[in-house]
C-alpha cells in the first residue's frame, strides 16, 4: 500500500479484521487472497461443512468456524459473503445488524425484493455494501472500458459459453453467467437497460442452458449476450462498436485489439491495447477494503447489483421459453 497521504490518514494503515462466509470454490479463493494482503488480518472462514473447512484450512492456513456467530465472537470489521445465493439475504442482514461491512458475491440475492432489503438495511446501518461482480476487475475489461471512454457507443456483443458446470446449481445460465455481462453492459454504457428480448432454451438441463439476450439501453446502445453450457470449451469475448472504433477483447487470454482510423476506401488501422496482469479477485477485494477504510462508495454498489439482477429476472420472466412444454415436445418427438 502506498504511504501517500498516510500523514493525515494513519488509521487507514491499521489492519482490518476480515472474515469469509462460505468455503466453496469462490469462498476458498477469497480466503487465499485475503490471507496474502497487507494490512489485513484474516480472522477465519465460516462453513457448516467439515470438508469445506478442511480445504480452506489447507489453502489459506486460517481458522474456520461452523457458524457466523462463532466468527462474529472473534471480532470482524468486514466480511465477504460467498455462500449459496439463497442464503445471501439472511447472512447479509445478520452481518449488517452487527454493523459489519460486507461484500456479497453476485447475484446480490435470490430475488430483487431481497436485494433491495439488503441495500436498504446497509444504508440505514451506515455500512459499506459492495457486490462481487468480479468481471469488472478483469484487466481486459478495464482496458475496454478505458478505450471506449468518451466514445459514441453503438453496439456491444458478449459471448460467454462453456461446458455444463460440474457443480450442480439451482440456477440456469442467465443468473449464473449472463448476470456478469448484464452488469458489464450497464457499466460500459453508463446507462440503464430499458428493453429486453430474451430467447431461452433447455437443451440438456432442467433450467435454461442456452440464452440469447438482446437489449437496448436508455442511451440507445444495442447489446446482445450469447451464453450457454453446451460449448465444450470456455470462451469469453466482448466486442464494442463506436462511431470511431471497433474493439475486440478476449477475457480469457486478456488480449484487447482496437480497430480505428476508418477510411472511405475501407482501410483502417489496428493495434493491441496494453492490458494489466492483476488477478481480478485480488483487485476486487482490494477495492472493497479501500471502500471500507475510506468510507467512499464501493466500486460496485448494492443498487447496481440489484439493477443487474432485475434485468436478469426480467429475461427469465418475459421469455417465451417454458421448460415443461419444451420437455413435453421432446417426449412427443421421441414417441
Coordinates of C-alpha atoms in Angstrom, one line a residue:
X1 CA 0.0 0.0 0.0
X2 CA 1.2 3.5 -0.9
X3 CA 2.3 5.7 2.0
X4 CA 0.9 8.7 0.2
X5 CA -1.5 10.5 2.4
X6 CA -0.5 8.4 5.4
X7 CA 0.2 11.6 7.4
X8 CA -3.4 12.6 7.8
X9 CA -5.0 9.1 7.5
X10 CA -2.7 7.0 9.6
X11 CA -5.7 4.9 10.7
X12 CA -6.1 3.6 7.2
X13 CA -2.9 1.6 7.8
X14 CA -4.4 -0.3 10.7
X15 CA -5.0 -4.0 9.9
X16 CA -8.6 -4.7 9.1
X17 CA -10.1 -7.8 10.7
X18 CA -11.8 -9.7 7.8
X19 CA -13.8 -12.9 7.6
X20 CA -15.2 -15.0 4.8
X21 CA -18.6 -16.7 4.8
X22 CA -18.7 -19.8 2.6
X23 CA -15.8 -22.1 1.9
X24 CA -16.8 -23.4 -1.5
X25 CA -14.7 -22.7 -4.6
X26 CA -15.2 -19.0 -4.5
X27 CA -15.0 -18.6 -0.7
X28 CA -11.8 -20.6 -0.6
X29 CA -10.3 -18.2 -3.2
X30 CA -11.4 -15.2 -1.2
X31 CA -9.6 -16.6 1.9
X32 CA -6.5 -17.4 -0.2
X33 CA -6.3 -13.8 -1.5
X34 CA -7.2 -12.1 1.8
X35 CA -4.5 -14.1 3.6
X36 CA -1.9 -12.6 1.4
X37 CA -3.0 -8.9 1.5
X38 CA -1.1 -6.4 3.6
X39 CA -2.8 -4.7 6.4
X40 CA -5.5 -7.4 6.6
X41 CA -5.9 -10.0 9.3
X42 CA -8.0 -13.0 8.1
X43 CA -9.9 -13.9 11.2
X44 CA -11.4 -17.0 9.7
X45 CA -13.8 -18.7 7.4
X46 CA -17.4 -19.9 8.2
X47 CA -18.8 -23.0 6.6
X48 CA -21.1 -25.7 8.1
X49 CA -19.5 -28.5 6.1
X50 CA -16.3 -30.1 7.6
X51 CA -14.9 -31.0 4.2
X52 CA -15.1 -27.3 3.1
X53 CA -13.5 -26.2 6.3
X54 CA -10.6 -28.6 5.9
X55 CA -10.0 -27.5 2.3
X56 CA -9.8 -23.8 3.2
X57 CA -7.5 -24.5 6.2
X58 CA -5.0 -26.1 3.7
X59 CA -5.4 -23.3 1.2
X60 CA -5.3 -20.2 3.5
X61 CA -3.9 -21.6 6.7
X62 CA -6.6 -19.8 8.7
X63 CA -9.1 -20.6 11.5
X64 CA -12.5 -22.0 10.5
X65 CA -15.9 -21.8 12.1
X66 CA -19.1 -23.7 11.8
X67 CA -21.4 -20.6 12.3
X68 CA -21.5 -16.9 11.7
X69 CA -21.9 -16.3 15.5
X70 CA -18.6 -18.0 16.2
X71 CA -16.8 -15.8 13.6
X72 CA -18.5 -12.6 15.0
X73 CA -17.4 -13.5 18.5
X74 CA -13.8 -13.2 17.4
X75 CA -14.5 -9.6 16.2
X76 CA -14.6 -8.7 12.5
X77 CA -14.6 -5.3 10.7
X78 CA -15.7 -6.7 7.3
X79 CA -16.7 -10.0 5.7
X80 CA -17.2 -11.4 2.2
X81 CA -20.3 -13.5 1.6
X82 CA -19.6 -16.4 -0.8
X83 CA -22.3 -18.7 0.4
X84 CA -25.0 -20.1 -1.9
X85 CA -27.2 -17.4 -3.3
X86 CA -30.4 -18.4 -1.4
X87 CA -28.5 -17.7 1.8
X88 CA -27.3 -14.2 0.9
X89 CA -30.3 -12.4 2.2
X90 CA -30.2 -14.0 5.7
X91 CA -26.5 -13.8 6.0
X92 CA -26.2 -10.2 4.8
X93 CA -28.9 -8.9 7.1
X94 CA -27.2 -10.7 10.0
X95 CA -23.8 -9.0 9.2
X96 CA -25.5 -5.6 8.8
X97 CA -27.2 -6.0 12.1
X98 CA -23.8 -6.4 13.7
X99 CA -22.5 -3.2 11.8
X100 CA -20.1 -5.4 9.8
X101 CA -19.1 -4.1 6.3
X102 CA -19.7 -6.7 3.6
X103 CA -19.0 -7.7 0.0
X104 CA -21.7 -10.1 -1.3
X105 CA -20.9 -12.3 -4.3
X106 CA -23.1 -11.9 -7.4
X107 CA -26.0 -12.1 -7.6
X108 CA -26.8 -10.0 -4.6
X109 CA -29.8 -12.2 -3.6
X110 CA -32.3 -14.8 -5.0
X111 CA -34.9 -12.1 -5.7
X112 CA -34.9 -8.4 -6.4
X113 CA -37.0 -7.8 -3.3
X114 CA -34.4 -9.5 -1.1
X115 CA -31.7 -7.5 -2.8
X116 CA -33.5 -4.2 -2.1
X117 CA -33.9 -5.2 1.5
X118 CA -30.2 -5.8 1.8
X119 CA -29.4 -2.4 0.2
X120 CA -31.9 -0.6 2.5
X121 CA -30.5 -2.2 5.6
X122 CA -26.9 -1.4 4.7
X123 CA -27.8 2.2 4.0
X124 CA -29.6 2.6 7.3
X125 CA -26.8 1.0 9.3
X126 CA -24.1 3.0 7.5
X127 CA -22.1 0.0 6.5
X128 CA -20.3 -0.5 3.2
X129 CA -22.0 -2.9 0.8
X130 CA -20.2 -4.0 -2.3
X131 CA -21.4 -6.6 -4.8
X132 CA -18.9 -9.1 -6.2
X133 CA -19.2 -8.6 -10.0
X134 CA -15.6 -9.7 -10.4
X135 CA -15.5 -9.4 -14.2
X136 CA -15.3 -5.6 -13.9
X137 CA -11.8 -6.2 -12.4
X138 CA -10.6 -8.3 -15.3
X139 CA -7.7 -6.3 -16.8
X140 CA -9.1 -6.9 -20.3
X141 CA -12.4 -5.4 -19.3
X142 CA -10.7 -2.5 -17.7
X143 CA -8.8 -1.9 -21.0
X144 CA -12.0 -2.0 -23.0
X145 CA -13.6 0.5 -20.6
X146 CA -10.7 2.8 -20.9
X147 CA -10.7 2.5 -24.7
X148 CA -14.4 3.5 -25.0
X149 CA -14.2 6.4 -22.6
X150 CA -15.8 9.5 -24.3
X151 CA -16.8 7.5 -27.4
X152 CA -20.2 7.4 -29.0
X153 CA -21.2 3.7 -28.4
X154 CA -23.3 1.9 -30.9
X155 CA -23.4 -1.8 -30.0
X156 CA -22.0 -4.4 -27.6
X157 CA -21.8 -8.1 -28.2
X158 CA -20.7 -10.5 -25.5
X159 CA -20.2 -14.3 -25.7
X160 CA -19.8 -16.3 -22.5
X161 CA -20.0 -20.0 -23.2
X162 CA -18.6 -23.3 -21.8
X163 CA -19.4 -26.8 -20.7
X164 CA -22.0 -27.7 -18.1
X165 CA -20.5 -26.8 -14.7
X166 CA -19.5 -29.8 -12.6
X167 CA -21.1 -28.1 -9.6
X168 CA -24.9 -28.6 -10.0
X169 CA -26.7 -25.3 -9.5
X170 CA -30.2 -24.4 -8.8
X171 CA -30.0 -21.6 -11.4
X172 CA -29.6 -21.6 -15.1
X173 CA -27.2 -19.7 -17.4
X174 CA -29.0 -16.3 -17.1
X175 CA -28.3 -16.0 -13.3
X176 CA -25.1 -17.9 -13.3
X177 CA -23.4 -16.4 -16.3
X178 CA -25.3 -13.7 -18.1
X179 CA -25.7 -11.5 -15.0
X180 CA -21.9 -10.8 -15.3
X181 CA -22.5 -9.4 -18.8
X182 CA -25.7 -7.5 -17.9
X183 CA -23.6 -5.7 -15.4
X184 CA -20.8 -5.0 -18.0
X185 CA -23.3 -3.6 -20.5
X186 CA -24.7 -1.2 -17.8
X187 CA -21.1 -0.3 -16.8
X188 CA -19.8 0.2 -20.3
X189 CA -22.8 2.3 -21.4
X190 CA -23.3 4.1 -18.1
X191 CA -27.0 3.7 -18.9
X192 CA -29.9 1.6 -17.8
X193 CA -31.3 -1.2 -19.9
X194 CA -34.8 -0.3 -21.0
X195 CA -35.7 -3.1 -23.5
X196 CA -35.2 -6.8 -23.1
X197 CA -35.7 -9.5 -25.7
X198 CA -34.7 -12.9 -24.4
X199 CA -34.7 -16.3 -26.1
X200 CA -34.1 -19.2 -23.8
X201 CA -33.9 -23.0 -24.1
X202 CA -33.3 -26.1 -22.0
X203 CA -31.4 -28.5 -24.2
X204 CA -29.9 -30.9 -21.6
X205 CA -30.5 -29.3 -18.2
X206 CA -33.7 -28.7 -16.2
X207 CA -33.2 -24.9 -16.3
X208 CA -32.2 -22.9 -19.2
X209 CA -28.8 -23.8 -20.6
X210 CA -28.9 -21.6 -23.8
X211 CA -29.7 -17.9 -23.7
X212 CA -29.7 -15.3 -26.5
X213 CA -30.4 -12.0 -24.9
X214 CA -31.0 -8.7 -26.7
X215 CA -31.1 -5.3 -25.0
X216 CA -31.5 -1.6 -25.7
X217 CA -30.1 0.9 -23.2
X218 CA -31.7 4.3 -22.4
X219 CA -28.8 5.8 -24.3
X220 CA -29.7 3.9 -27.5
X221 CA -27.0 1.3 -27.5
X222 CA -27.9 -2.1 -28.8
X223 CA -26.4 -5.1 -27.0
X224 CA -26.6 -8.8 -27.1
X225 CA -25.4 -11.7 -24.9
X226 CA -24.8 -15.3 -26.2
X227 CA -24.4 -17.7 -23.3
X228 CA -24.7 -21.4 -22.9
X229 CA -23.5 -24.6 -21.1
X230 CA -23.3 -26.6 -24.4
X231 CA -19.9 -25.5 -25.7
X232 CA -17.1 -28.0 -25.0
X233 CA -14.6 -25.2 -24.2
X234 CA -14.8 -21.9 -22.4
X235 CA -15.0 -18.7 -24.4
X236 CA -15.3 -15.1 -23.1
X237 CA -15.4 -12.5 -25.8
X238 CA -16.5 -8.8 -25.9
X239 CA -16.8 -6.6 -28.9
X240 CA -17.8 -2.9 -28.8
X241 CA -18.6 -0.8 -31.8
X242 CA -18.4 3.0 -31.5
X243 CA -18.6 5.7 -34.2
X244 CA -14.8 5.9 -34.2
X245 CA -13.5 2.5 -33.1
X246 CA -14.2 -1.3 -33.1
X247 CA -12.8 -3.0 -30.0
X248 CA -12.4 -6.8 -29.6
X249 CA -11.5 -8.3 -26.2
X250 CA -10.8 -11.9 -25.2
X251 CA -11.4 -12.0 -21.4
X252 CA -9.5 -15.4 -21.0
X253 CA -6.3 -14.6 -22.9
X254 CA -6.7 -10.9 -21.9
X255 CA -5.9 -9.6 -25.4
X256 CA -7.7 -6.4 -26.5
X257 CA -7.4 -5.2 -30.1
X258 CA -8.6 -1.8 -31.3
X259 CA -9.6 -1.0 -35.0
X260 CA -9.6 2.7 -35.8
X261 CA -8.8 5.3 -38.4
X262 CA -11.5 4.1 -40.8
X263 CA -11.0 5.4 -44.4
X264 CA -13.6 5.8 -47.2
X265 CA -11.8 3.0 -49.2
X266 CA -12.5 0.6 -46.3
X267 CA -8.9 0.6 -44.9
X268 CA -8.2 1.0 -41.2
X269 CA -5.5 0.7 -38.6
X270 CA -5.2 -1.9 -35.8
X271 CA -3.3 -2.0 -32.5
X272 CA -3.1 -4.2 -29.4
X273 CA -4.0 -2.2 -26.3
X274 CA -2.0 -2.5 -23.1
X275 CA -3.6 -4.9 -20.5
X276 CA -2.6 -5.3 -16.9
X277 CA -1.8 -8.6 -15.1
X278 CA -3.7 -8.2 -11.9
X279 CA -5.7 -11.2 -10.6
X280 CA -9.3 -9.9 -10.9
X281 CA -10.4 -11.3 -7.5
X282 CA -7.4 -9.7 -5.7
X283 CA -8.1 -6.3 -7.4
X284 CA -11.8 -6.6 -6.4
X285 CA -11.0 -7.4 -2.7
X286 CA -8.5 -4.5 -2.5
X287 CA -11.2 -2.2 -3.9
X288 CA -13.7 -3.4 -1.3
X289 CA -11.3 -3.0 1.6
X290 CA -10.4 0.5 0.3
X291 CA -14.0 1.5 0.3
X292 CA -14.3 0.2 3.9
X293 CA -11.3 2.1 5.1
X294 CA -12.0 5.3 3.3
X295 CA -15.8 5.3 3.7
X296 CA -16.1 6.0 -0.1
X297 CA -18.7 4.4 -2.4
X298 CA -17.7 0.9 -3.4
X299 CA -16.8 0.0 -7.0
X300 CA -20.0 -2.0 -7.4
X301 CA -22.8 -0.6 -5.3
X302 CA -25.8 -2.5 -3.9
X303 CA -28.1 -0.6 -6.2
X304 CA -26.0 -1.7 -9.2
X305 CA -26.2 -5.3 -8.0
X306 CA -30.0 -5.1 -7.7
X307 CA -30.3 -3.5 -11.2
X308 CA -28.4 -6.3 -12.9
X309 CA -30.4 -8.9 -11.0
X310 CA -33.6 -7.2 -12.0
X311 CA -32.7 -7.3 -15.7
X312 CA -31.7 -11.0 -15.4
X313 CA -35.0 -11.7 -13.7
X314 CA -36.9 -9.9 -16.4
X315 CA -35.1 -12.0 -19.0
X316 CA -36.5 -15.1 -17.3
X317 CA -40.0 -13.8 -16.8
X318 CA -40.5 -12.3 -20.2
X319 CA -39.0 -15.2 -22.2
X320 CA -41.4 -17.4 -24.3
X321 CA -39.4 -20.4 -23.0
X322 CA -41.4 -22.8 -20.9
X323 CA -39.4 -25.8 -19.8
X324 CA -42.4 -28.1 -19.1
X325 CA -43.8 -27.5 -22.6
X326 CA -40.3 -28.0 -24.2
X327 CA -39.9 -31.3 -22.3
X328 CA -43.3 -32.5 -23.5
X329 CA -42.4 -31.6 -27.0
X330 CA -39.2 -33.6 -26.7
X331 CA -41.2 -36.6 -25.4
X332 CA -43.7 -36.4 -28.3
X333 CA -41.0 -36.1 -30.8
X334 CA -39.2 -39.2 -29.3
X335 CA -42.5 -41.1 -29.4

